[in-house]
Amino acid sequence: NSQTTSQTLIDGNTLAAKSLVAYGITHMFGVVGIPVTSFANRAVAAGIRFIAFHNEQSAGYAASAYGYLTGRPGILLTVSGPGCVHGLAGLSNAMINTWPMVLISGSCDQNDVGRGDFQELNQIEAAKPFSKHLGKAKDIKEIPKCFFEALDSAVLGRPGGCYLDLPTDVLHQTISESEADSLIKSAADVSEIEKGAKKITTASLEVERAVDLLRNAERPLIVFGKGAAYARAENELKRLVESTGIPFLPTPMGKGLLPDTHELAASAARSLAIGKCDVALVVGARLNWLLHFGEPPKWSKDVKFILVDVSEEEIELRKPHLGLVGDAKKVLELVNKEIKEDPFCLGKNHPWLEAISKKARDNVSRMEAQLAKDVVPFNFLTPMRIIRNAILEVGSPAPVLVSEGANTMDVGRAVLVQTEPRTRLDAGTWGTMGVGLGYCIAAAVAEPHRLVVAVEGDSGFGFSAMEVETLVRYQLPVVVIVFNNGGVYGGDRRNPEEITGPFKDDPAPTSFVPGASYHVLIEAFGGKGYLVGTPDELKSALSESFTARKPAVINVTIDPYAGAESGRMQHKN
Ligand code: ADP
């Protein structure tokens, strides 16, 4: 119908922006420059919020965490060549953590490939190891299809990182608006996302077997991780735990799916719970290093694992006693339904529960005795207790906690209390340091009703400290608390006899400038900075900044010789 057809021409930048909007994308993170500045501007004009960073690495970490928090693909936009390479940090982080993300990079003109074009790189090859899907729009007409495929792939099945390449010449090509609209429509028509994407492959027989195993176990345990958090399985987990009375153990980022304060929480008796359980239902958590590979000596050699995972590959890799493939929320619904037919419950006086709660009480009271002391100069525990209490006082909606560092993260994991799902973001499966500021920014834009509190080592903070300007620019409600002990792991711990050679007088590889004024950094941009070294100073800084809900950095002076090298992972260093 040529009379009503609009002949207005649009270019690849506009079509790319329209495709994102058509898919339902509302946020993008990135750094603009040649050739993607117009794309970012068109996306903003089309209603997408573009959060502009200083470095693609932080923006990429933000995109990965945004994907986790929202269940929608996190988008990172970068320029070609070096911009894409910086962005690979975020893409790899998404891939390893199994979070949905799409890295969209501009790339050089297709006609100039191989001739040393500006920022030329074979970006498809570079992104390959970190992508579950690679796409390249070789012509403007391919843009909508390429976008929908990459976005679908990021969230379908096991979520992960995807890469999409947009050559400069394609961004500059034009087509009529009506053709563009019909290309978007066809791409949306074949999009798989609405078509039972979260299918369950588990058979009812397996659900019955799983329930029988739990019912007949003497020492059952439910372990859940960030895959269960991603699946939003909190209500199903609550029902399962509370109807059966089975104790539970969250992984670090599973914390909060059920409150840490729940009477069936086994976190404070972790070694006993995993060492002695005979049947472990593991939901959305891999039996990788974080769970000691599910092997002795940490686990009993006879433990029967029931794994619930959306990835069949993961279940095949671990060879559990029983595997249930499917979305955690859906699988647990079936498990709960099966239990309801013939309910069972351990009951408060069950010896397994008594053993766990006794151990947990003992460990908690030992820890509380340590925490109760006001140690100045600060060790890690005193400020962590004060922060814990300040966060709990905020109430609901609970703040999102971002945590990284060696000792800071280890101590924080034990001391800080998570009461709501998906409120903890940390170094994750890959132990990625430098994620802090990106995660803060992602959390603040994904969960605008929540305060965001980062508890970071000074080394972790330093990776992306410049992004405090981004916090101020967007006026995000983020309070970054820096545990400043003057270096990676803190002071120089070397044996003086081993320090020889022409550079022996250099600062230690683990050292930073002592007493660095990190709080002044944010003041350079108009944010609020605090320097604190005593309990009263810390309490007052927390109370003021939590109330203000404006960007702030609290620089906490920590004794450089408190804590341990490599935190709790000394055996690996
Ligand atoms: P943690 O670090 O908390 O132990 P992992 O990242 O190791 O968690 O494991 C998360 C697991 O969850 C991954 O194996 C992933 O395939 C799985 N997963 C992701 N999404 C879902 C989902 N919707 N339902 C069930 N499992 C999921």
Coordinates of C-alpha atoms and ligand atoms in Angstrom, one line a residue:
N1 CA 0.0 0.0 0.0
S2 CA 2.4 2.6 -1.3
Q3 CA 0.2 5.6 -0.6
T4 CA 0.2 5.2 3.2
T5 CA 3.8 4.0 3.3
S6 CA 6.1 6.5 4.9
Q7 CA 9.1 7.1 2.7
T8 CA 11.1 8.9 5.5
L9 CA 14.6 7.4 5.6
I10 CA 16.2 6.3 8.8
D11 CA 19.8 5.2 9.4
G12 CA 21.3 2.2 11.2
N13 CA 21.7 4.2 14.4
T14 CA 18.0 4.9 14.6
L15 CA 17.0 1.4 13.6
A16 CA 19.3 0.0 16.3
A17 CA 17.6 2.3 18.9
K18 CA 14.1 1.3 17.6
S19 CA 15.0 -2.4 17.8
L20 CA 16.0 -2.0 21.5
V21 CA 12.8 -0.2 22.3
A22 CA 10.8 -2.8 20.5
Y23 CA 12.3 -5.5 22.6
G24 CA 11.4 -3.6 25.7
I25 CA 14.9 -2.5 26.7
T26 CA 14.8 0.5 29.0
H27 CA 18.5 0.9 30.2
M28 CA 21.8 0.9 28.6
F29 CA 25.3 1.3 30.1
G30 CA 28.4 2.4 28.2
V31 CA 31.0 4.8 26.9
V32 CA 30.2 6.6 23.6
G33 CA 32.6 7.7 20.8
I34 CA 33.1 6.8 17.2
P35 CA 31.0 5.1 15.8
V36 CA 28.2 4.7 18.4
T37 CA 27.5 8.2 19.7
S38 CA 24.5 8.7 17.5
F39 CA 23.2 5.3 18.4
A40 CA 23.3 6.3 22.1
N41 CA 21.6 9.7 21.4
R42 CA 18.9 8.1 19.3
A43 CA 18.3 5.5 22.1
V44 CA 17.9 8.3 24.6
A45 CA 15.5 10.1 22.3
A46 CA 13.5 6.9 22.0
G47 CA 13.1 6.7 25.8
I48 CA 16.0 4.5 26.9
R49 CA 18.1 5.6 29.9
F50 CA 21.8 5.7 28.9
I51 CA 24.1 5.6 31.9
A52 CA 27.4 7.0 30.6
F53 CA 30.6 5.7 32.4
H54 CA 34.2 6.6 32.3
N55 CA 35.4 3.1 31.5
E56 CA 33.8 0.3 29.6
Q57 CA 35.0 -2.2 32.2
S58 CA 32.8 -0.7 35.0
A59 CA 30.0 -0.1 32.5
G60 CA 30.2 -3.8 31.6
Y61 CA 30.1 -4.9 35.2
A62 CA 27.0 -2.7 35.6
A63 CA 25.3 -4.3 32.6
S64 CA 26.0 -7.8 34.0
A65 CA 24.6 -7.0 37.4
Y66 CA 21.6 -5.2 35.9
G67 CA 20.8 -8.4 34.0
Y68 CA 21.0 -10.4 37.2
L69 CA 18.8 -8.0 39.2
T70 CA 16.1 -7.5 36.5
G71 CA 16.1 -10.8 34.6
R72 CA 16.3 -8.8 31.4
P73 CA 19.4 -8.5 29.3
G74 CA 21.8 -5.8 30.6
I75 CA 23.2 -3.8 27.7
L76 CA 26.7 -2.5 27.3
L77 CA 27.5 -0.2 24.4
T78 CA 31.1 0.4 23.5
V79 CA 33.2 1.8 20.6
S80 CA 35.3 -0.4 18.4
G81 CA 38.7 -2.0 19.1
P82 CA 39.9 -0.9 22.6
G83 CA 36.4 0.0 23.8
C84 CA 35.2 -3.5 22.9
V85 CA 38.3 -5.0 24.6
H86 CA 37.6 -3.1 27.8
G87 CA 34.0 -4.2 27.6
L88 CA 35.0 -7.9 27.4
A89 CA 35.6 -7.7 31.2
G90 CA 31.9 -7.2 31.8
L91 CA 30.9 -9.8 29.2
S92 CA 33.1 -12.4 30.7
N93 CA 31.8 -11.6 34.1
A94 CA 28.3 -12.1 32.9
M95 CA 29.2 -15.4 31.2
I96 CA 30.9 -16.9 34.3
N97 CA 28.1 -15.7 36.6
T98 CA 25.5 -16.9 34.1
W99 CA 23.8 -13.5 33.9
P100 CA 22.1 -12.2 30.8
M101 CA 23.9 -9.4 29.1
V102 CA 24.6 -8.2 25.5
L103 CA 27.7 -6.3 24.6
I104 CA 27.0 -4.1 21.6
S105 CA 30.1 -2.7 20.0
G106 CA 30.6 -0.5 17.0
S107 CA 33.2 -1.8 14.7
C108 CA 35.3 -0.5 11.8
D109 CA 34.0 -0.1 8.2
Q110 CA 33.6 -3.5 6.6
N111 CA 35.3 -2.2 3.4
D112 CA 38.4 -1.3 5.4
V113 CA 38.9 -4.6 7.2
G114 CA 42.5 -5.8 7.1
R115 CA 43.9 -2.4 6.1
G116 CA 44.6 -1.1 9.5
D117 CA 41.3 1.0 9.9
F118 CA 40.7 3.2 12.9
Q119 CA 40.3 0.9 16.0
E120 CA 40.2 -2.2 13.8
L121 CA 39.8 -5.5 15.5
N122 CA 38.2 -8.8 14.7
Q123 CA 35.8 -8.3 17.6
I124 CA 33.8 -11.5 16.9
E125 CA 36.9 -13.6 17.5
A126 CA 37.8 -11.5 20.5
A127 CA 34.4 -11.9 22.1
K128 CA 34.0 -15.6 21.2
P129 CA 35.4 -17.2 24.5
F130 CA 33.0 -15.0 26.5
S131 CA 29.8 -15.3 24.5
K132 CA 27.0 -17.9 24.2
H133 CA 25.9 -16.1 21.0
L134 CA 27.8 -13.9 18.4
G135 CA 26.0 -11.8 15.9
K136 CA 27.1 -9.2 13.3
A137 CA 24.7 -7.0 11.3
K138 CA 26.4 -7.0 7.9
D139 CA 23.6 -4.8 6.4
I140 CA 21.1 -2.4 7.8
K141 CA 18.3 -4.8 7.0
E142 CA 19.8 -7.4 9.4
I143 CA 19.8 -5.0 12.4
P144 CA 16.4 -5.9 14.0
K145 CA 16.9 -9.7 13.6
C146 CA 20.4 -9.5 15.0
F147 CA 19.2 -7.5 18.0
F148 CA 16.3 -9.8 18.8
E149 CA 18.5 -12.9 18.4
A150 CA 21.2 -11.6 20.7
L151 CA 18.7 -10.4 23.3
D152 CA 16.7 -13.6 23.3
S153 CA 19.8 -15.7 23.6
A154 CA 21.1 -13.8 26.6
V155 CA 18.0 -14.8 28.6
L156 CA 17.0 -18.2 27.1
G157 CA 18.0 -21.4 28.9
R158 CA 21.1 -20.7 31.0
P159 CA 21.5 -16.9 30.9
G160 CA 24.8 -15.5 29.7
G161 CA 26.8 -13.0 27.7
C162 CA 26.1 -12.3 24.0
Y163 CA 28.0 -10.2 21.6
L164 CA 26.6 -8.0 18.8
D165 CA 28.8 -6.3 16.2
L166 CA 27.6 -3.1 14.4
P167 CA 30.0 -2.0 11.6
T168 CA 30.3 1.7 11.0
D169 CA 29.1 1.5 7.4
V170 CA 25.9 -0.4 8.5
L171 CA 25.1 2.3 11.1
H172 CA 25.3 4.8 8.3
Q173 CA 23.1 3.0 5.7
T174 CA 19.5 4.0 5.4
I175 CA 16.2 2.4 4.6
S176 CA 12.6 3.7 4.7
E177 CA 10.9 3.9 8.0
S178 CA 8.1 1.6 6.9
E179 CA 10.5 -1.1 5.8
A180 CA 12.3 -0.7 9.2
D181 CA 9.0 -1.1 11.0
S182 CA 8.2 -4.3 9.1
L183 CA 11.7 -5.7 9.7
I184 CA 11.2 -5.1 13.5
K185 CA 7.8 -6.7 13.3
S186 CA 9.2 -9.9 11.7
A187 CA 12.0 -10.0 14.2
A188 CA 9.6 -9.8 17.1
D189 CA 7.4 -12.5 15.5
V190 CA 10.1 -15.1 15.6
S191 CA 11.4 -13.9 19.0
E192 CA 11.3 -17.0 21.3
I193 CA 11.1 -15.1 24.5
E194 CA 7.3 -15.2 25.0
K195 CA 7.1 -18.8 23.8
G196 CA 7.6 -20.9 26.9
A197 CA 11.2 -19.8 27.3
K198 CA 11.4 -21.1 30.8
K199 CA 10.3 -24.6 29.9
I200 CA 10.7 -27.5 32.3
T201 CA 12.2 -30.7 31.2
T202 CA 12.0 -32.4 34.5
A203 CA 9.6 -35.4 34.5
S204 CA 7.1 -35.9 37.3
L205 CA 8.8 -39.2 38.2
E206 CA 12.0 -37.3 39.0
V207 CA 10.1 -34.9 41.2
E208 CA 8.7 -37.8 43.1
R209 CA 12.1 -39.3 43.5
A210 CA 13.5 -36.0 44.8
V211 CA 10.7 -35.8 47.4
D212 CA 11.2 -39.4 48.5
L213 CA 14.9 -38.7 49.0
L214 CA 14.2 -35.7 51.1
R215 CA 11.5 -37.4 53.0
N216 CA 13.7 -40.4 53.9
A217 CA 16.8 -38.4 54.7
E218 CA 18.1 -38.3 58.2
R219 CA 20.1 -35.1 57.7
P220 CA 18.6 -33.2 54.7
L221 CA 19.9 -29.8 53.7
I222 CA 18.6 -27.2 51.2
V223 CA 21.3 -25.2 49.5
F224 CA 20.4 -22.3 47.2
G225 CA 22.4 -19.9 45.1
K226 CA 22.2 -16.9 42.8
G227 CA 20.5 -19.1 40.1
A228 CA 17.5 -19.5 42.5
A229 CA 17.7 -15.7 43.2
Y230 CA 17.7 -15.0 39.5
A231 CA 14.7 -17.3 39.1
R232 CA 12.8 -15.4 41.8
A233 CA 12.2 -18.6 43.6
E234 CA 12.0 -17.1 47.1
N235 CA 8.3 -17.9 47.8
E236 CA 8.7 -21.5 46.7
L237 CA 11.8 -21.9 48.8
K238 CA 10.1 -20.4 51.8
R239 CA 7.2 -22.8 51.4
L240 CA 9.5 -25.8 50.9
V241 CA 11.7 -24.9 53.9
E242 CA 8.8 -24.1 56.2
S243 CA 6.6 -27.0 55.3
T244 CA 9.4 -29.6 55.7
G245 CA 11.5 -28.0 58.5
I246 CA 14.6 -28.7 56.5
P247 CA 17.5 -26.4 57.3
F248 CA 19.0 -24.2 54.6
L249 CA 22.3 -22.8 53.5
P250 CA 22.5 -19.9 51.0
T251 CA 25.6 -19.3 48.9
P252 CA 27.0 -15.7 49.3
M253 CA 24.6 -14.2 46.7
G254 CA 21.8 -16.6 47.6
K255 CA 21.8 -14.8 50.9
G256 CA 18.5 -13.0 51.5
L257 CA 16.3 -15.3 49.5
L258 CA 15.2 -16.4 52.9
P259 CA 16.2 -14.0 55.7
D260 CA 19.6 -14.8 57.3
T261 CA 17.7 -14.5 60.6
H262 CA 15.4 -17.4 59.8
E263 CA 15.4 -20.1 62.5
L264 CA 16.2 -22.7 59.9
A265 CA 19.2 -20.8 58.6
A266 CA 22.3 -23.0 58.9
S267 CA 24.8 -20.4 57.7
A268 CA 26.4 -20.1 61.2
A269 CA 26.8 -23.9 61.2
R270 CA 28.0 -24.1 57.7
S271 CA 30.8 -26.7 58.2
L272 CA 28.5 -29.0 60.2
A273 CA 25.6 -28.6 57.7
I274 CA 27.6 -29.5 54.6
G275 CA 29.9 -32.0 56.4
K276 CA 27.2 -34.1 57.8
C277 CA 24.1 -33.8 55.6
D278 CA 23.1 -37.0 53.8
V279 CA 20.8 -35.5 51.2
A280 CA 21.4 -32.0 49.8
L281 CA 18.9 -30.3 47.5
V282 CA 21.0 -27.8 45.6
V283 CA 19.0 -25.1 43.8
G284 CA 20.6 -22.8 41.3
A285 CA 24.1 -23.1 42.6
R286 CA 27.0 -24.9 41.0
L287 CA 29.1 -27.4 42.8
N288 CA 32.2 -25.4 42.0
W289 CA 35.0 -24.0 44.2
L290 CA 32.5 -22.0 46.2
L291 CA 30.8 -25.2 47.3
H292 CA 34.1 -27.2 47.5
F293 CA 33.1 -29.2 44.4
G294 CA 30.6 -31.1 46.5
E295 CA 33.5 -33.4 47.6
P296 CA 35.2 -34.6 50.8
P297 CA 36.6 -33.5 53.1
K298 CA 34.1 -30.7 53.3
W299 CA 31.2 -32.8 52.3
S300 CA 30.5 -36.4 53.4
K301 CA 31.5 -38.9 50.7
D302 CA 28.1 -40.5 50.8
V303 CA 26.0 -37.3 50.4
K304 CA 23.3 -37.6 47.8
F305 CA 23.0 -34.5 45.7
I306 CA 19.7 -33.5 44.1
L307 CA 20.6 -30.6 41.7
V308 CA 18.0 -28.2 40.3
D309 CA 19.5 -26.2 37.4
V310 CA 18.2 -24.7 34.2
S311 CA 21.3 -26.0 32.5
E312 CA 21.3 -29.7 31.5
E313 CA 25.0 -29.4 30.8
E314 CA 25.7 -28.3 34.4
I315 CA 23.8 -31.3 35.7
E316 CA 25.7 -33.7 33.4
L317 CA 29.0 -32.2 34.5
R318 CA 28.4 -32.7 38.2
K319 CA 26.8 -36.2 38.0
P320 CA 24.5 -35.8 41.0
H321 CA 22.4 -38.6 42.5
L322 CA 19.5 -36.9 40.8
G323 CA 19.1 -33.9 38.5
L324 CA 16.0 -31.8 37.9
V325 CA 16.4 -29.7 34.8
G326 CA 14.3 -26.5 34.7
D327 CA 13.6 -23.1 36.0
A328 CA 14.1 -23.2 39.8
K329 CA 10.8 -21.5 40.6
K330 CA 8.9 -23.9 38.4
V331 CA 10.7 -27.0 39.6
L332 CA 10.2 -26.0 43.2
E333 CA 6.5 -25.4 42.6
L334 CA 6.3 -29.1 41.4
V335 CA 8.3 -30.2 44.4
N336 CA 6.0 -28.4 46.8
K337 CA 2.9 -29.8 45.1
E338 CA 4.3 -33.3 45.4
I339 CA 5.0 -32.7 49.1
K340 CA 1.5 -31.4 49.8
E341 CA 0.1 -34.7 48.7
D342 CA 1.9 -36.4 51.5
P343 CA 3.4 -33.8 53.9
F344 CA 6.4 -34.4 56.2
C345 CA 8.2 -32.2 58.6
L346 CA 11.4 -32.7 60.7
G347 CA 10.0 -31.0 63.8
K348 CA 11.8 -28.8 66.2
N349 CA 13.2 -31.7 68.3
H350 CA 14.8 -33.5 65.4
P351 CA 18.4 -34.4 66.4
W352 CA 19.7 -32.9 63.1
L353 CA 18.0 -29.6 63.7
E354 CA 19.1 -29.5 67.3
A355 CA 22.7 -30.2 66.3
I356 CA 22.7 -27.4 63.7
S357 CA 21.0 -24.9 65.9
K358 CA 23.3 -25.6 68.8
K359 CA 26.4 -25.2 66.6
A360 CA 24.9 -22.0 65.1
R361 CA 24.2 -20.6 68.5
D362 CA 27.7 -21.3 69.7
N363 CA 29.3 -19.8 66.7
V364 CA 27.1 -16.8 66.7
S365 CA 27.8 -16.0 70.4
R366 CA 31.5 -16.4 69.8
M367 CA 31.3 -14.0 66.9
E368 CA 29.1 -11.5 68.7
A369 CA 31.6 -11.4 71.6
Q370 CA 34.3 -10.4 69.1
L371 CA 31.9 -7.9 67.4
A372 CA 30.9 -6.3 70.7
K373 CA 34.3 -4.9 71.3
D374 CA 35.1 -1.4 70.1
V375 CA 38.6 -1.9 68.7
V376 CA 40.4 1.4 67.7
P377 CA 42.3 1.8 65.4
F378 CA 39.6 -0.2 63.6
N379 CA 40.0 -3.9 62.9
F380 CA 37.5 -5.3 60.3
L381 CA 34.9 -6.4 62.9
T382 CA 34.1 -3.2 64.7
P383 CA 33.2 -1.1 61.7
M384 CA 31.4 -4.1 60.1
R385 CA 29.1 -4.4 63.2
I386 CA 28.3 -0.7 63.1
I387 CA 27.5 -0.9 59.4
R388 CA 25.4 -4.1 59.9
N389 CA 23.3 -2.3 62.5
A390 CA 22.9 0.8 60.4
I391 CA 21.7 -1.3 57.4
L392 CA 19.3 -3.2 59.5
E393 CA 17.9 0.1 60.8
V394 CA 17.0 1.1 57.3
G395 CA 14.3 -1.7 57.3
S396 CA 12.3 -2.5 54.2
P397 CA 13.0 -2.1 51.3
A398 CA 16.4 -3.3 52.5
P399 CA 19.4 -1.6 50.9
V400 CA 21.3 -3.5 48.1
L401 CA 24.7 -4.4 49.5
V402 CA 27.7 -4.4 47.2
S403 CA 30.8 -6.1 48.6
E404 CA 34.3 -6.7 47.3
G405 CA 37.8 -7.0 48.7
A406 CA 39.6 -9.9 50.4
N407 CA 39.1 -9.4 54.2
T408 CA 36.4 -6.8 53.7
M409 CA 34.2 -9.2 51.7
D410 CA 35.0 -12.3 53.8
V411 CA 34.2 -10.5 57.1
G412 CA 31.2 -8.8 55.6
R413 CA 29.7 -12.0 54.3
A414 CA 29.7 -13.4 57.9
V415 CA 28.6 -10.3 59.7
L416 CA 26.3 -8.4 57.4
V417 CA 22.7 -9.6 57.4
Q418 CA 20.6 -10.1 54.3
T419 CA 16.8 -10.0 54.8
E420 CA 15.5 -9.6 51.2
P421 CA 16.2 -11.5 47.9
R422 CA 18.8 -10.2 45.5
T423 CA 20.2 -7.6 47.9
R424 CA 23.7 -8.9 47.8
L425 CA 26.2 -8.4 44.9
D426 CA 29.8 -9.5 45.4
A427 CA 32.8 -10.7 43.5
G428 CA 30.9 -13.8 42.5
T429 CA 31.9 -17.0 40.8
W430 CA 34.9 -15.4 39.2
G431 CA 36.1 -13.6 42.3
T432 CA 36.1 -10.5 40.1
M433 CA 37.6 -7.4 41.9
G434 CA 36.7 -4.0 40.6
V435 CA 33.0 -4.7 40.2
G436 CA 32.0 -2.4 43.1
L437 CA 31.1 0.9 41.5
G438 CA 29.5 -0.7 38.4
Y439 CA 27.4 -2.9 40.6
C440 CA 26.3 0.1 42.7
I441 CA 25.2 2.1 39.6
A442 CA 23.4 -0.9 38.2
A443 CA 21.6 -1.6 41.5
A444 CA 20.6 2.1 41.9
V445 CA 19.0 2.3 38.5
A446 CA 17.5 -1.2 38.6
E447 CA 16.1 -0.8 42.1
P448 CA 15.4 2.9 42.5
H449 CA 13.4 2.4 45.7
R450 CA 16.4 0.9 47.5
L451 CA 19.4 2.6 49.0
V452 CA 22.7 1.1 47.8
V453 CA 25.5 0.5 50.2
A454 CA 28.9 -0.7 49.0
V455 CA 31.4 -2.1 51.5
E456 CA 34.7 -2.3 49.7
G457 CA 38.4 -2.8 50.3
D458 CA 40.5 0.2 49.2
S459 CA 42.0 -2.0 46.5
G460 CA 38.6 -3.1 45.1
F461 CA 37.4 0.6 45.2
G462 CA 40.5 1.8 43.3
F463 CA 39.7 -0.3 40.2
S464 CA 36.9 2.0 39.3
A465 CA 37.1 4.9 41.7
M466 CA 36.6 7.5 38.9
E467 CA 33.0 6.3 38.6
V468 CA 32.2 8.2 41.8
E469 CA 31.7 11.1 39.3
T470 CA 29.0 9.0 37.6
L471 CA 27.3 8.6 40.9
V472 CA 27.3 12.3 41.4
R473 CA 26.3 13.1 37.8
Y474 CA 23.1 10.9 38.1
Q475 CA 22.6 11.7 41.8
L476 CA 22.3 8.0 42.7
P477 CA 21.5 7.0 46.2
V478 CA 24.8 5.2 46.8
V479 CA 27.0 5.2 49.9
V480 CA 30.4 3.7 49.2
I481 CA 32.2 2.7 52.4
V482 CA 36.0 2.2 51.8
F483 CA 37.9 0.0 54.3
N484 CA 41.2 1.8 53.9
N485 CA 44.1 -0.3 55.2
G486 CA 46.6 1.1 52.7
G487 CA 46.8 -1.7 50.2
V488 CA 45.9 -5.1 48.8
Y489 CA 45.4 -7.2 52.0
G490 CA 46.8 -4.2 54.0
G491 CA 50.3 -3.3 55.1
D492 CA 53.6 -4.7 53.9
R493 CA 53.6 -8.3 55.2
R494 CA 56.9 -9.4 53.6
N495 CA 59.7 -10.9 55.5
P496 CA 62.3 -8.1 55.5
E497 CA 65.0 -10.7 54.8
E498 CA 63.4 -11.7 51.5
I499 CA 63.3 -8.1 50.2
T500 CA 66.5 -7.7 48.1
G501 CA 67.5 -6.5 44.7
P502 CA 67.8 -3.1 43.1
F503 CA 64.1 -2.2 43.8
K504 CA 64.0 -3.3 47.4
D505 CA 63.1 0.2 48.5
D506 CA 60.0 0.4 46.3
P507 CA 56.7 0.2 48.1
A508 CA 55.5 -3.5 48.4
P509 CA 53.4 -4.8 45.5
T510 CA 50.5 -4.9 47.9
S511 CA 50.9 -1.3 49.2
F512 CA 49.1 1.9 48.3
V513 CA 49.8 5.4 49.6
P514 CA 49.1 5.2 53.3
G515 CA 46.2 7.3 54.6
A516 CA 44.8 8.0 51.1
S517 CA 42.0 10.6 51.1
Y518 CA 39.5 8.6 49.1
H519 CA 36.7 10.7 50.6
V520 CA 38.1 13.8 48.9
L521 CA 37.8 12.2 45.4
I522 CA 34.0 12.4 45.5
E523 CA 34.1 16.0 46.8
A524 CA 35.9 17.0 43.6
F525 CA 32.6 16.3 41.8
G526 CA 30.3 17.8 44.4
G527 CA 29.5 14.6 46.3
K528 CA 29.8 14.1 50.1
G529 CA 33.0 12.7 51.7
Y530 CA 33.6 11.5 55.2
L531 CA 36.8 10.4 56.9
V532 CA 36.2 8.3 60.0
G533 CA 38.4 6.4 62.4
T534 CA 36.2 5.9 65.5
P535 CA 32.8 4.3 66.2
D536 CA 31.1 7.6 66.8
E537 CA 32.4 9.1 63.6
L538 CA 31.3 6.1 61.6
K539 CA 27.9 6.0 63.1
S540 CA 27.3 9.7 62.4
A541 CA 28.5 9.4 58.8
L542 CA 26.3 6.4 58.2
S543 CA 23.3 8.0 59.7
E544 CA 23.7 11.3 57.8
S545 CA 24.5 9.6 54.4
F546 CA 21.8 6.9 54.7
T547 CA 19.2 9.6 55.4
A548 CA 20.4 11.9 52.6
R549 CA 20.3 9.2 50.0
K550 CA 22.9 11.1 47.9
P551 CA 26.2 9.9 46.6
A552 CA 28.8 9.7 49.4
V553 CA 32.1 8.0 50.1
I554 CA 33.0 7.1 53.7
N555 CA 36.7 6.6 54.1
V556 CA 37.2 4.3 57.1
T557 CA 40.7 4.1 58.5
I558 CA 41.6 0.4 59.2
D559 CA 44.6 -0.9 61.0
P560 CA 46.9 -2.0 58.1
Y561 CA 47.9 -5.1 60.0
A562 CA 44.4 -6.3 60.8
G563 CA 43.1 -9.1 58.6
A564 CA 45.0 -11.8 56.7
E565 CA 46.8 -12.0 53.3
S566 CA 44.4 -13.4 50.7
G567 CA 41.5 -13.3 53.2
R568 CA 40.2 -16.8 53.7
M569 CA 41.9 -18.2 50.6
Q570 CA 45.5 -18.3 51.7
H571 CA 45.9 -21.8 50.5
K572 CA 45.5 -20.6 46.9
N573 CA 48.1 -17.7 47.1
Ligands
ADP1 P1 26.3 -19.4 43.4 O1 27.5 -18.6 43.0 O2 25.3 -18.7 44.2 O3 26.7 -20.7 44.0 P2 26.2 -20.3 40.7 O4 26.4 -19.1 39.8 O5 27.4 -21.2 40.9 O6 25.5 -19.8 42.0 O7 25.1 -21.2 40.1 C1 24.0 -20.6 39.5 C2 23.3 -21.7 38.7 O8 22.0 -21.4 38.5 C3 23.9 -21.9 37.3 O9 24.4 -23.2 37.1 C4 22.8 -21.6 36.3 O10 22.8 -22.5 35.2 C5 21.6 -21.8 37.2 N1 20.4 -21.0 36.8 C6 20.4 -19.9 36.2 N2 19.1 -19.5 36.0 C7 18.3 -20.4 36.5 C8 16.9 -20.6 36.7 N3 16.1 -19.8 36.2 N4 16.5 -21.8 37.3 C9 17.4 -22.7 37.8 N5 18.7 -22.5 37.7 C10 19.2 -21.4 37.1

